[in-house]
Amino acid sequence: MATHSVNSAVDKCYSRQSSQFTNSLLETKELVSPVRDTQGWRTTQIIRAFLIYTLEHSSMTDTFEESEFNTGGSSASADQHFESRHDPTLGWTHIQKSIASLDAGLDEFDTDEQRDNAKIYANVAVFRETMQYAEEFGIYLYSRLDSGVDFIEAFTGTRPDNVKEIFTTIRDDGFEEVTQEYADESADEWLKGQLGYNTINQDKITLEQLLDEDTELTVDSVDEAVNVSLSSVKRKLGDISRFFLQFDEAYNAVKHGTRVTPMSGFHAKLETGNDEAEIDIDEPFVTFLAKESGEQSSGEPFTFIAPVEILREQSVATAGVVHDLYTHIYDIDQALKESESNDSSVTLSARFYGITPNHEEDTSYQMKDIRNSDATVWIPEEKFPETFERRSGPITGQIAVAFEKHGNDLVVKTEGDSSTSYDYPISMGGTFTNNPDALIGGLSQHTYQFKLWQLPIWQLLELLDLKENGSFDTVKIEIVDQGESVTQHLTEPIETPDVPEPAILDELEFMHRVGLATDTDLYVPITVNEEALETIQNHMDMDLTRETAEECLEEVKKATEEVVVTRPIVAILDPSQPTEHGYESIQQTDLDVFEGGLIREWDDEVGDAKFLIVSGSDDRYELDPETEVVNLSLGQIQLDPDDAYQRLCEDGIDAVTDLPFAESRDEAESFVELSRQPREKSIWDQMDILQITIYNKFPPHLE
């Protein structure tokens, strides 16, 4: 068995049938034993002789060693014979025959229902034959990636999974890496070899000689023609790949058990949110009972419902593209091999796809998907309900969630609110769109927003536990307030929010237990002073009763009475747009939290005020949680609001004193106000909100 891989994802295995048979016989031989009666003994000896003969001859190095082949009047190897007799048009001609006979034999049926069902299935058969033809082309294309493997071995050893892998690689723009892996060539150079373009002597050939008839050209040189052609071929390969991958599960439904149901029409009531719509389409449909496939899927069944004549039309259009590329690549390969064997020049009539106007047919189709978790309906665009149009685009939103680990599973809990809380402390944003390359499911992107000090200790511990697992292929989503849950199997693994492991992890785990014992919400501290840390460690050696937990809490609070931290927030407000609580916010961001509180103090040496960061124990710092706002300063700045905002975001709190001040209000391009808003003290500290507000003009409240 010879094996090689592409990107650790595409495996191509060629297995000798003889060696597989040998292994089977070896297993059988161990089960054969003589019996006492004469007839049984003779039967055993015959079987044993057959096994010995087979084992002796199963070590042949070549297949078909005892057969002789003749091709074109000359002796040929088995490989040469089968490759030269291979016909890339066979599938296409069968599809054409099926199309021509869609109505054949319908008069033989007694009822309209039988006739309708027979014709519907005849259309499904064209779809099945197209998928089979595309699969055959995928096998041929895949087998040509490694020139060192002969035709028989490559063509019989390529598995259906390999076809999906190569089509997936092409669809996802990874074909370049595949050709580099196998042929040590770029995708363009490899395609030039398959299409015969690298054999063209550009000094002796004209564009007109490459065309079957005179026609208007959209290029000016052979070089340009090759480049345009390669782009066109790659685009067509992408179209074939997308079609095959999108309908692969429906194809399996036909191929394995004929899991299809003819429908004379489609009638359904659709509901989403507060919207309802009824669809009534009087044309033949078909339902495929399919199963999810792929490494990340659960293999759950789902239904795909489609208008069968449109499905057939799209199949035939795709089959035509397959036929063009397949026959051209095969014909070129055979011509080049014949040229090499005869030591003669090859007459090449290269078809440069895409170098003449309107050469390419439009194979697109105007359809809409309506999906839920277990069904996809294909609806012609003109029949799509108008009430659902606004829902056809990407779905975006922000929701407060909690992450938990149950066993080895990721569980995401929510009650659907957008505002975070102790129970749902992480703001998760997401965008969901239907997956155009699959019949079920969709594509999603997630972002997480939180500050470490905004996390409850319990959530930090859960995230650290989840982090050990890496990524997750499935996620269980619990809608807590509705008592509902659903398990989603993801096409791409999801990673939970990354958090650093604190140096005082043991102490935080203990404090989490203290919080549970005292029914207290405890968050991750920004800092823990020595006295508080020593208090926690002393209590860790005690039995944790409710009394011990309450004592620990009180002592920690006392140890952190004078601990102050500051959370700076930079915002641009529009003073021309007053709101209930101030002015309309244009943009806002948090800077890094720091220990200490900010004060403004006059400096006699410089004759001006300066800002200082001092501890809560400093006499100059007024620790007064009852004070709503402490105004620190107002500055006239020679920067416009956007530039001032950008500098503060980049340089942090240090930029406040470095902003260029204007001598007068008239010279100022913006105004910066600093104010301190003490927040209620927590067990760990008092947090001040340092509001750095930028205005584009002087705010009315300060007049």
XYZ file of C-alpha atoms in Angstrom:
703
model
C 0.000 0.000 0.000
C 1.330 3.392 -0.998
C 0.068 6.404 0.882
C 0.676 10.126 0.741
C -1.126 13.112 2.169
C -1.898 16.720 1.368
C -1.956 19.249 4.221
C -2.482 16.373 6.637
C -6.063 16.397 5.423
C -6.080 14.829 1.983
C -5.099 11.149 2.038
C -4.669 9.153 -1.129
C -4.419 5.427 -0.644
C -3.746 2.937 -3.401
C -4.298 -0.658 -2.227
C -3.553 -3.771 -4.233
C -6.621 -5.991 -4.476
C -4.400 -9.079 -4.464
C -2.857 -8.224 -1.100
C -6.282 -7.632 0.430
C -7.426 -11.032 -0.884
C -4.311 -12.688 0.489
C -4.979 -11.375 3.976
C -8.500 -12.741 3.777
C -7.218 -16.181 2.756
C -4.679 -16.240 5.539
C -7.461 -15.752 8.030
C -9.504 -18.506 6.379
C -6.595 -20.933 6.381
C -6.426 -20.888 10.151
C -10.061 -21.995 10.345
C -9.584 -25.079 8.065
C -8.961 -28.366 9.874
C -9.139 -32.036 8.683
C -12.240 -34.078 9.473
C -12.439 -37.855 9.854
C -14.830 -38.821 7.061
C -13.311 -39.363 3.622
C -15.472 -36.858 1.785
C -14.768 -34.155 4.367
C -11.062 -34.864 4.310
C -10.978 -34.600 0.502
C -12.876 -31.297 0.577
C -10.410 -29.968 3.132
C -7.440 -30.972 0.999
C -8.910 -29.248 -2.068
C -9.442 -26.037 -0.096
C -5.933 -26.290 1.360
C -4.426 -26.805 -2.096
C -6.337 -23.784 -3.382
C -5.099 -21.681 -0.479
C -1.488 -22.732 -1.013
C -1.723 -21.989 -4.747
C -3.231 -18.572 -4.085
C -0.649 -17.699 -1.453
C 2.188 -18.673 -3.773
C 0.822 -16.489 -6.574
C -0.373 -13.552 -4.505
C 3.105 -12.058 -4.270
C 3.119 -11.025 -7.940
C 4.549 -7.577 -8.437
C 2.255 -6.719 -11.369
C -1.485 -6.983 -11.810
C -2.852 -8.878 -14.814
C 0.431 -10.866 -15.147
C -1.316 -13.791 -16.772
C -3.289 -11.679 -19.279
C -2.097 -10.180 -22.545
C -3.385 -6.915 -23.988
C -3.337 -5.506 -27.483
C -4.065 -1.855 -28.233
C -4.153 -0.458 -31.745
C -2.615 -3.629 -33.152
C 0.364 -3.513 -30.804
C 1.132 -5.289 -27.578
C 0.499 -3.101 -24.546
C 0.735 -3.304 -20.799
C -2.443 -3.559 -18.779
C -1.955 0.020 -17.681
C -1.524 1.320 -21.242
C -4.504 -0.717 -22.418
C -6.990 0.466 -19.801
C -5.875 4.075 -19.935
C -6.132 4.257 -23.728
C -9.563 2.589 -23.626
C -10.834 4.916 -20.909
C -13.689 7.078 -22.216
C -14.326 10.397 -20.402
C -17.435 10.992 -22.542
C -19.262 7.824 -21.485
C -20.965 9.413 -18.476
C -21.882 12.488 -20.497
C -23.486 10.479 -23.325
C -25.497 8.516 -20.773
C -26.748 11.780 -19.255
C -27.752 12.976 -22.732
C -29.614 9.710 -23.315
C -31.416 10.072 -19.982
C -32.496 13.621 -20.840
C -33.814 12.496 -24.227
C -35.866 9.732 -22.636
C -37.442 11.645 -19.722
C -40.931 11.035 -21.122
C -40.238 7.594 -22.565
C -42.506 4.782 -21.408
C -44.922 6.953 -19.426
C -47.866 5.631 -21.438
C -47.295 2.228 -19.878
C -48.585 3.432 -16.492
C -52.240 3.283 -15.492
C -52.523 6.385 -13.267
C -51.411 10.001 -13.414
C -49.683 9.569 -10.055
C -47.545 6.728 -11.398
C -46.663 8.740 -14.486
C -45.810 11.833 -12.428
C -43.659 9.857 -9.997
C -41.830 8.074 -12.805
C -40.992 11.361 -14.514
C -39.879 12.958 -11.250
C -37.562 10.042 -10.591
C -36.265 10.237 -14.166
C -35.205 13.814 -13.362
C -33.618 12.603 -10.114
C -31.733 10.004 -12.151
C -30.170 12.793 -14.248
C -29.052 14.452 -10.998
C -27.602 11.144 -9.763
C -25.788 10.556 -13.076
C -24.338 14.083 -12.978
C -23.030 13.556 -9.457
C -21.568 10.215 -10.513
C -19.947 11.871 -13.551
C -18.498 14.662 -11.382
C -17.248 12.005 -8.938
C -15.593 10.128 -11.814
C -13.919 13.354 -12.946
C -12.781 13.997 -9.371
C -11.237 10.522 -9.237
C -9.453 11.128 -12.544
C -8.242 14.580 -11.458
C -7.087 13.253 -8.101
C -5.319 10.289 -9.700
C -3.289 12.642 -11.911
C -1.793 14.524 -8.985
C 0.957 11.929 -8.560
C 2.604 11.177 -11.899
C 4.572 8.325 -10.317
C 1.493 6.150 -9.813
C 0.194 4.141 -12.779
C -3.322 4.507 -14.159
C -4.842 1.278 -12.809
C -3.461 1.749 -9.329
C -4.504 5.402 -9.217
C -7.952 4.976 -10.717
C -8.987 1.904 -8.719
C -7.322 3.026 -5.485
C -8.878 6.478 -5.203
C -11.758 6.458 -2.736
C -14.935 8.608 -2.729
C -13.563 10.371 0.358
C -10.556 11.442 -1.704
C -12.914 13.057 -4.202
C -14.576 15.101 -1.477
C -11.168 16.084 -0.165
C -9.846 17.313 -3.511
C -13.085 19.169 -4.277
C -13.028 20.717 -0.803
C -9.435 21.815 -1.344
C -10.332 23.436 -4.674
C -13.403 25.123 -3.223
C -11.425 26.528 -0.296
C -8.633 27.916 -2.514
C -6.101 25.351 -1.293
C -5.318 23.777 -4.669
C -1.969 25.567 -4.796
C -0.754 23.665 -1.738
C -1.914 20.358 -3.240
C 0.038 20.767 -6.490
C 3.097 21.945 -4.561
C 2.886 18.841 -2.354
C 2.641 16.329 -5.207
C 4.202 17.889 -8.278
C 6.370 20.577 -6.698
C 4.618 23.007 -9.024
C 2.267 25.912 -8.658
C -1.366 25.283 -9.513
C -0.961 27.299 -12.718
C 2.079 25.322 -13.869
C 0.385 22.010 -13.078
C -2.735 23.036 -14.993
C -0.629 24.150 -17.949
C 0.746 20.622 -18.092
C -2.725 19.053 -17.887
C -4.136 21.366 -20.554
C -1.128 21.118 -22.854
C -0.384 24.822 -22.675
C 3.292 24.375 -21.805
C 3.841 22.565 -25.130
C 2.866 25.578 -27.202
C 5.781 27.165 -29.054
C 4.743 30.748 -28.714
C 7.136 31.879 -31.450
C 5.403 29.757 -34.102
C 1.741 29.817 -33.161
C -0.905 32.500 -33.476
C -4.096 32.927 -31.532
C -6.183 32.263 -34.618
C -4.572 28.846 -34.994
C -5.853 27.898 -31.554
C -9.493 28.464 -32.481
C -11.794 26.206 -34.447
C -13.208 29.145 -36.371
C -12.649 32.851 -36.783
C -14.176 34.801 -33.940
C -13.669 37.969 -31.996
C -10.983 37.689 -29.318
C -10.830 39.374 -25.913
C -7.041 38.967 -25.567
C -4.044 40.249 -27.516
C -1.396 37.556 -27.059
C -0.908 33.851 -26.439
C 0.547 34.689 -23.018
C -2.574 36.614 -22.080
C -4.757 33.852 -23.512
C -3.064 31.266 -21.280
C -3.512 33.412 -18.165
C -7.173 34.134 -18.915
C -7.757 30.471 -19.682
C -6.179 29.303 -16.416
C -8.395 31.676 -14.449
C -11.430 30.379 -16.312
C -10.483 26.728 -15.759
C -9.923 27.291 -12.045
C -13.273 29.037 -11.824
C -14.955 26.084 -13.552
C -13.201 23.639 -11.223
C -14.573 25.702 -8.350
C -18.100 25.534 -9.794
C -17.890 21.752 -10.127
C -16.494 21.411 -6.611
C -19.164 23.586 -5.038
C -21.966 21.751 -6.835
C -20.673 18.323 -5.823
C -20.065 19.263 -2.196
C -23.378 21.047 -1.824
C -25.390 18.072 -3.052
C -23.181 15.213 -1.863
C -25.565 14.272 0.938
C -28.561 14.300 -1.413
C -26.537 12.160 -3.840
C -25.913 9.625 -1.067
C -29.654 9.572 -0.360
C -30.256 8.403 -3.932
C -27.247 6.114 -4.100
C -27.807 4.316 -0.803
C -31.367 3.067 -0.549
C -33.120 5.499 -2.914
C -34.251 7.678 -0.025
C -36.312 10.032 -2.204
C -39.997 10.905 -2.239
C -41.680 12.396 -5.338
C -44.056 15.346 -4.746
C -46.514 16.714 -7.295
C -46.199 20.157 -5.703
C -44.892 21.929 -2.626
C -47.281 23.312 -0.015
C -46.000 24.546 3.344
C -46.608 27.016 6.139
C -43.461 28.755 7.352
C -43.046 30.492 10.685
C -40.160 32.514 12.088
C -40.500 34.884 14.992
C -43.731 36.789 14.433
C -43.703 36.204 10.680
C -45.807 33.604 8.900
C -46.068 32.757 5.220
C -47.662 30.073 3.128
C -45.934 28.692 0.041
C -47.913 26.951 -2.657
C -45.895 25.908 -5.713
C -47.650 23.807 -8.329
C -44.692 22.045 -9.926
C -42.948 18.726 -9.253
C -40.684 18.571 -6.196
C -38.601 15.846 -4.630
C -37.665 15.183 -1.014
C -34.317 13.604 -0.177
C -33.998 11.901 3.210
C -30.322 12.651 3.737
C -27.797 12.350 6.549
C -25.278 14.932 7.665
C -21.753 13.986 6.669
C -18.267 15.237 7.437
C -15.853 14.889 10.318
C -17.656 17.414 12.510
C -21.195 16.200 11.863
C -23.257 13.866 14.007
C -24.750 11.944 11.094
C -28.218 13.234 11.946
C -30.903 12.803 9.257
C -32.429 15.841 7.548
C -34.616 16.520 4.536
C -33.738 18.446 1.397
C -36.717 19.516 -0.699
C -36.212 20.918 -4.187
C -38.074 21.576 -7.449
C -36.895 18.567 -9.413
C -36.819 20.135 -12.904
C -34.621 23.027 -11.721
C -32.365 20.528 -9.959
C -32.102 18.597 -13.228
C -31.310 21.765 -15.227
C -28.546 22.737 -12.837
C -27.213 19.195 -12.920
C -27.051 19.179 -16.716
C -25.312 22.577 -16.768
C -22.706 21.276 -14.317
C -22.323 18.024 -16.267
C -21.532 20.093 -19.366
C -18.712 21.873 -17.532
C -17.391 18.521 -16.291
C -17.506 17.128 -19.830
C -15.564 20.055 -21.291
C -12.744 19.910 -18.760
C -12.631 16.122 -18.387
C -12.447 15.303 -22.109
C -9.996 18.087 -22.828
C -7.554 17.066 -20.095
C -7.790 13.397 -21.068
C -7.392 14.062 -24.822
C -4.359 16.276 -24.238
C -2.762 13.659 -22.004
C -3.281 10.906 -24.586
C -1.929 13.085 -27.406
C 1.182 13.923 -25.437
C 1.804 10.275 -24.506
C 1.388 9.203 -28.118
C 3.840 11.905 -29.147
C 6.395 10.691 -26.591
C 6.063 7.020 -27.591
C 6.416 7.773 -31.320
C 9.038 10.478 -30.864
C 6.872 12.758 -32.968
C 5.443 16.228 -32.590
C 1.908 16.630 -31.312
C -0.709 18.637 -33.131
C -2.356 20.594 -30.366
C -5.623 22.381 -30.845
C -5.816 23.967 -27.435
C -9.194 25.304 -26.381
C -8.538 28.465 -24.454
C -11.580 28.801 -22.221
C -12.748 32.343 -21.709
C -10.782 34.178 -24.432
C -13.795 34.845 -26.647
C -16.836 36.941 -25.728
C -19.725 35.022 -24.113
C -17.800 31.768 -24.379
C -18.832 30.686 -20.905
C -22.404 29.740 -20.156
C -23.993 31.108 -17.016
C -24.464 28.101 -14.752
C -25.761 30.105 -11.788
C -29.290 29.667 -10.484
C -31.553 32.050 -8.620
C -32.744 30.085 -5.624
C -33.454 30.873 -1.993
C -32.828 28.591 0.969
C -35.296 28.250 3.804
C -33.738 26.242 6.622
C -34.297 25.019 10.109
C -32.192 22.553 12.072
C -33.533 19.488 10.249
C -34.758 20.632 6.830
C -33.717 22.741 3.866
C -36.160 23.853 1.197
C -34.998 25.161 -2.165
C -37.398 27.853 -3.386
C -37.237 29.679 -6.745
C -36.434 33.310 -6.010
C -39.681 34.596 -7.505
C -41.676 32.335 -5.147
C -39.816 33.387 -2.000
C -42.192 35.040 0.551
C -41.669 38.791 0.782
C -42.185 38.717 4.555
C -39.008 36.630 4.865
C -36.799 38.767 2.617
C -35.483 40.871 5.480
C -34.378 37.676 7.259
C -32.465 36.248 4.324
C -29.207 38.039 5.120
C -26.699 37.365 7.901
C -28.085 37.280 11.439
C -26.028 39.294 13.906
C -26.459 39.871 17.597
C -24.954 40.265 21.052
C -25.938 38.058 23.950
C -24.789 37.526 27.530
C -23.630 33.949 28.134
C -21.856 31.712 30.615
C -19.398 28.932 29.742
C -19.344 25.703 31.704
C -17.690 22.323 31.355
C -19.874 19.265 31.916
C -17.700 16.175 31.687
C -15.776 16.725 28.466
C -18.519 18.831 26.896
C -18.772 22.577 26.391
C -22.043 24.058 27.622
C -23.054 27.625 26.790
C -25.868 28.980 28.959
C -27.958 32.091 28.381
C -31.301 33.683 29.140
C -31.200 35.756 25.984
C -30.327 39.122 27.568
C -27.769 41.391 25.960
C -26.534 42.859 29.282
C -24.005 40.861 31.276
C -24.556 39.763 34.872
C -22.936 37.612 37.544
C -24.619 34.495 36.132
C -23.975 35.423 32.482
C -20.787 37.499 32.556
C -19.493 37.222 28.960
C -20.834 39.240 26.067
C -20.774 37.020 22.982
C -21.286 38.557 19.570
C -22.073 36.433 16.578
C -22.863 36.471 12.889
C -24.704 33.535 11.321
C -25.186 32.952 7.602
C -26.445 29.981 5.639
C -23.645 27.824 4.278
C -23.858 28.070 0.469
C -21.787 24.902 0.094
C -23.980 22.606 2.186
C -27.645 21.700 2.333
C -27.943 21.957 6.109
C -26.433 24.166 8.798
C -24.635 27.471 8.436
C -21.501 29.469 8.997
C -20.952 31.396 12.194
C -18.371 33.729 13.632
C -18.118 34.495 17.321
C -16.435 37.207 19.358
C -16.183 37.479 23.134
C -16.048 40.679 25.143
C -15.100 40.866 28.799
C -12.481 42.225 31.149
C -10.751 39.819 33.498
C -11.824 41.796 36.544
C -15.424 41.662 35.292
C -15.458 37.861 35.530
C -16.895 36.092 38.548
C -14.341 33.738 40.087
C -16.524 30.761 39.158
C -16.417 31.712 35.467
C -12.638 32.124 35.514
C -12.273 28.632 36.995
C -14.612 27.150 34.353
C -12.695 28.850 31.538
C -9.373 27.544 32.847
C -10.858 24.053 33.009
C -12.201 24.347 29.447
C -8.850 25.664 28.257
C -7.257 22.282 29.007
C -9.492 20.693 26.367
C -8.405 23.055 23.602
C -11.197 23.294 21.018
C -14.618 21.656 20.917
C -16.396 20.012 17.972
C -19.789 20.114 19.653
C -21.457 22.615 21.942
C -24.587 22.283 24.059
C -26.612 25.485 24.188
C -29.012 25.887 27.109
C -31.760 28.538 27.037
C -32.159 28.533 30.808
C -35.315 30.617 31.206
C -37.172 28.489 28.633
C -35.858 25.151 29.888
C -34.640 24.244 26.400
C -31.337 22.908 25.168
C -29.836 21.814 21.861
C -26.529 20.179 20.952
C -24.822 21.616 17.880
C -22.172 19.744 15.893
C -19.801 22.305 14.438
C -18.150 22.302 11.014
C -15.262 24.240 12.548
C -14.102 23.609 16.142
C -14.838 26.402 18.593
C -12.350 27.714 21.124
C -13.477 29.168 24.418
C -12.263 32.593 25.596
C -8.610 32.493 26.550
C -7.738 33.641 30.082
C -4.385 33.685 31.895
C -3.883 31.481 34.917
C -3.476 33.649 38.057
C -0.494 33.148 40.336
C -2.915 32.875 43.279
C -5.175 30.246 41.667
C -5.435 28.125 44.848
C -6.477 31.159 46.865
C -9.132 32.107 44.298
C -10.522 28.562 44.279
C -10.830 28.809 48.063
C -12.546 32.207 47.824
C -15.010 30.735 45.329
C -15.981 28.207 48.004
C -16.194 31.068 50.538
C -18.591 32.866 48.183
C -20.769 29.765 47.892
C -20.804 29.288 51.663
C -21.830 32.901 52.314
C -24.003 33.390 49.204
C -21.712 36.211 48.074
C -20.922 37.158 44.476
C -17.138 37.306 44.204
C -15.303 38.614 41.149
C -11.693 38.211 40.027
C -9.574 40.818 41.855
C -7.357 43.247 39.978
C -4.920 43.134 42.871
C -4.727 41.463 46.273
C -2.570 43.123 48.914
C -0.327 41.139 51.234
C -2.579 41.477 54.275
C -5.625 40.146 52.417
C -3.603 37.316 50.848
C -2.275 36.252 54.244
C -5.806 36.287 55.649
C -7.028 33.972 52.895
C -4.117 31.570 53.300
C -4.661 31.352 57.056
C -8.307 30.411 56.544
C -7.431 27.811 53.891
C -5.999 25.676 56.700
C -9.317 25.675 58.573
C -12.449 23.622 58.076
C -14.697 25.721 55.835
C -17.903 26.227 57.776
C -20.287 29.105 57.095
C -18.961 30.847 60.213
C -15.354 30.470 59.001
C -16.300 31.735 55.545
C -18.063 34.827 56.929
C -15.091 35.546 59.190
C -12.732 35.259 56.202
C -14.836 37.687 54.166
C -14.936 40.287 56.912
C -11.187 40.139 57.490
C -10.441 40.434 53.771
C -12.743 43.467 53.526
C -10.948 45.099 56.436
C -7.554 44.374 54.866
C -8.597 46.052 51.603
C -10.345 49.136 53.016
C -7.806 51.523 51.512
C -7.174 49.659 48.234
C -8.125 51.804 45.242
C -7.989 50.939 41.539
C -8.897 53.158 38.610
C -10.717 52.230 35.417
C -10.090 54.872 32.726
C -12.734 55.280 30.019
C -12.130 57.461 26.962
C -15.156 58.731 25.059
C -16.075 61.259 22.393
C -19.423 62.902 23.170
C -21.494 65.230 21.003
C -22.572 68.225 23.132
C -25.154 69.190 20.493
C -27.033 65.946 21.214
C -28.145 65.992 24.869
C -29.564 62.821 26.428
C -31.149 61.986 29.771
C -27.729 61.251 31.305
C -25.497 63.669 29.393
C -24.668 63.715 25.700
C -24.810 61.302 22.787
C -21.761 59.036 22.648
C -19.909 58.823 19.322
C -17.342 56.242 20.403
C -15.952 54.886 23.666
C -13.304 52.475 24.880
C -11.748 51.217 28.124
C -8.072 51.760 28.873
C -6.057 49.444 31.116
C -7.102 49.426 34.767
C -4.337 50.510 37.177
C -3.759 50.458 40.927
C -4.219 53.704 42.812
C -6.396 56.757 42.438
C -5.838 59.852 40.323
C -5.562 63.242 42.035
C -4.764 66.749 40.754
C -2.247 68.728 42.797
C -0.777 72.207 42.378
C 2.961 72.310 41.756
C 4.520 75.563 43.012
C 7.769 74.939 41.126
C 6.161 74.844 37.708
C 3.255 77.099 38.608
C 0.680 74.644 37.342
C -1.365 71.674 38.444
C -0.192 68.135 37.826
C -1.808 64.704 37.985
C -0.599 62.085 40.439
C -1.516 58.440 41.029
C -1.587 57.739 44.752
C -2.659 54.831 46.942
C -5.909 54.856 48.854
C -3.971 55.253 52.102
C -2.521 58.571 50.904
C -4.020 61.501 52.838
C -4.368 63.466 49.598
C -6.787 60.901 48.209
C -10.373 61.401 49.310
C -12.007 58.007 49.739
C -15.645 58.927 49.554
C -17.922 56.464 47.737
C -20.871 58.788 48.394
C -19.383 61.473 46.146
C -20.995 61.210 42.725
C -18.398 63.043 40.631
C -15.055 64.653 41.390
C -14.171 67.076 38.590
C -10.441 67.084 38.017
C -9.810 69.345 35.017
C -10.892 70.723 31.660
C -8.359 71.256 28.874
C -8.371 73.082 25.521
C -6.605 70.848 22.978
C -4.966 71.604 19.628
C -6.050 68.228 18.217
C -9.359 67.323 16.655
C -11.470 64.839 18.663
C -10.495 61.805 16.554
C -6.753 62.479 16.873
C -7.002 63.128 20.613
C -9.034 59.929 21.045
C -6.524 57.915 19.039
C -3.571 59.189 21.065
C -5.268 58.371 24.367
C -6.179 54.869 23.139
C -2.595 54.208 22.048
C -0.661 55.789 24.947
C -3.119 55.364 27.800
C -3.433 57.621 30.810
C 0.078 59.014 30.289
C -1.120 60.818 27.172
C -3.384 63.114 29.207
C -0.539 65.437 30.192
C 1.111 65.189 26.761
C -1.808 66.475 24.707
C -0.964 69.843 23.074
C -2.944 72.528 24.908
C -4.330 75.590 23.150
C -3.791 79.075 24.545
C -7.400 80.090 24.058
C -10.791 78.555 23.430
C -10.819 79.942 19.887
C -7.623 78.102 19.021
C -8.855 74.791 20.442
C -10.048 72.018 18.122
C -11.436 69.944 20.977
C -12.005 70.028 24.724
C -11.011 67.287 27.188
C -12.728 66.884 30.552
C -11.447 64.626 33.363
C -13.735 63.475 36.159
C -13.562 60.776 38.805
C -16.628 58.745 39.731
C -16.144 56.486 42.780
C -17.927 53.144 42.586
C -19.268 51.101 45.480
C -16.509 49.218 47.281
C -16.188 45.489 46.619
C -14.480 42.931 48.842
C -11.189 43.565 47.020
C -11.073 47.310 46.389
C -12.819 50.520 45.566
C -12.843 51.165 41.842
C -12.844 54.709 40.548
C -14.140 55.407 37.060
C -11.829 57.971 35.451
C -13.934 59.482 32.690
C -11.844 61.156 29.981
C -14.386 62.920 27.796
C -13.578 64.608 24.492
C -15.906 67.223 22.958
C -15.708 68.810 19.515
C -16.948 72.081 20.989
C -17.250 73.617 24.428
C -19.962 71.705 26.341
C -22.964 73.785 27.519
C -22.954 72.346 31.045
C -19.568 73.979 31.686
C -20.533 77.475 30.468
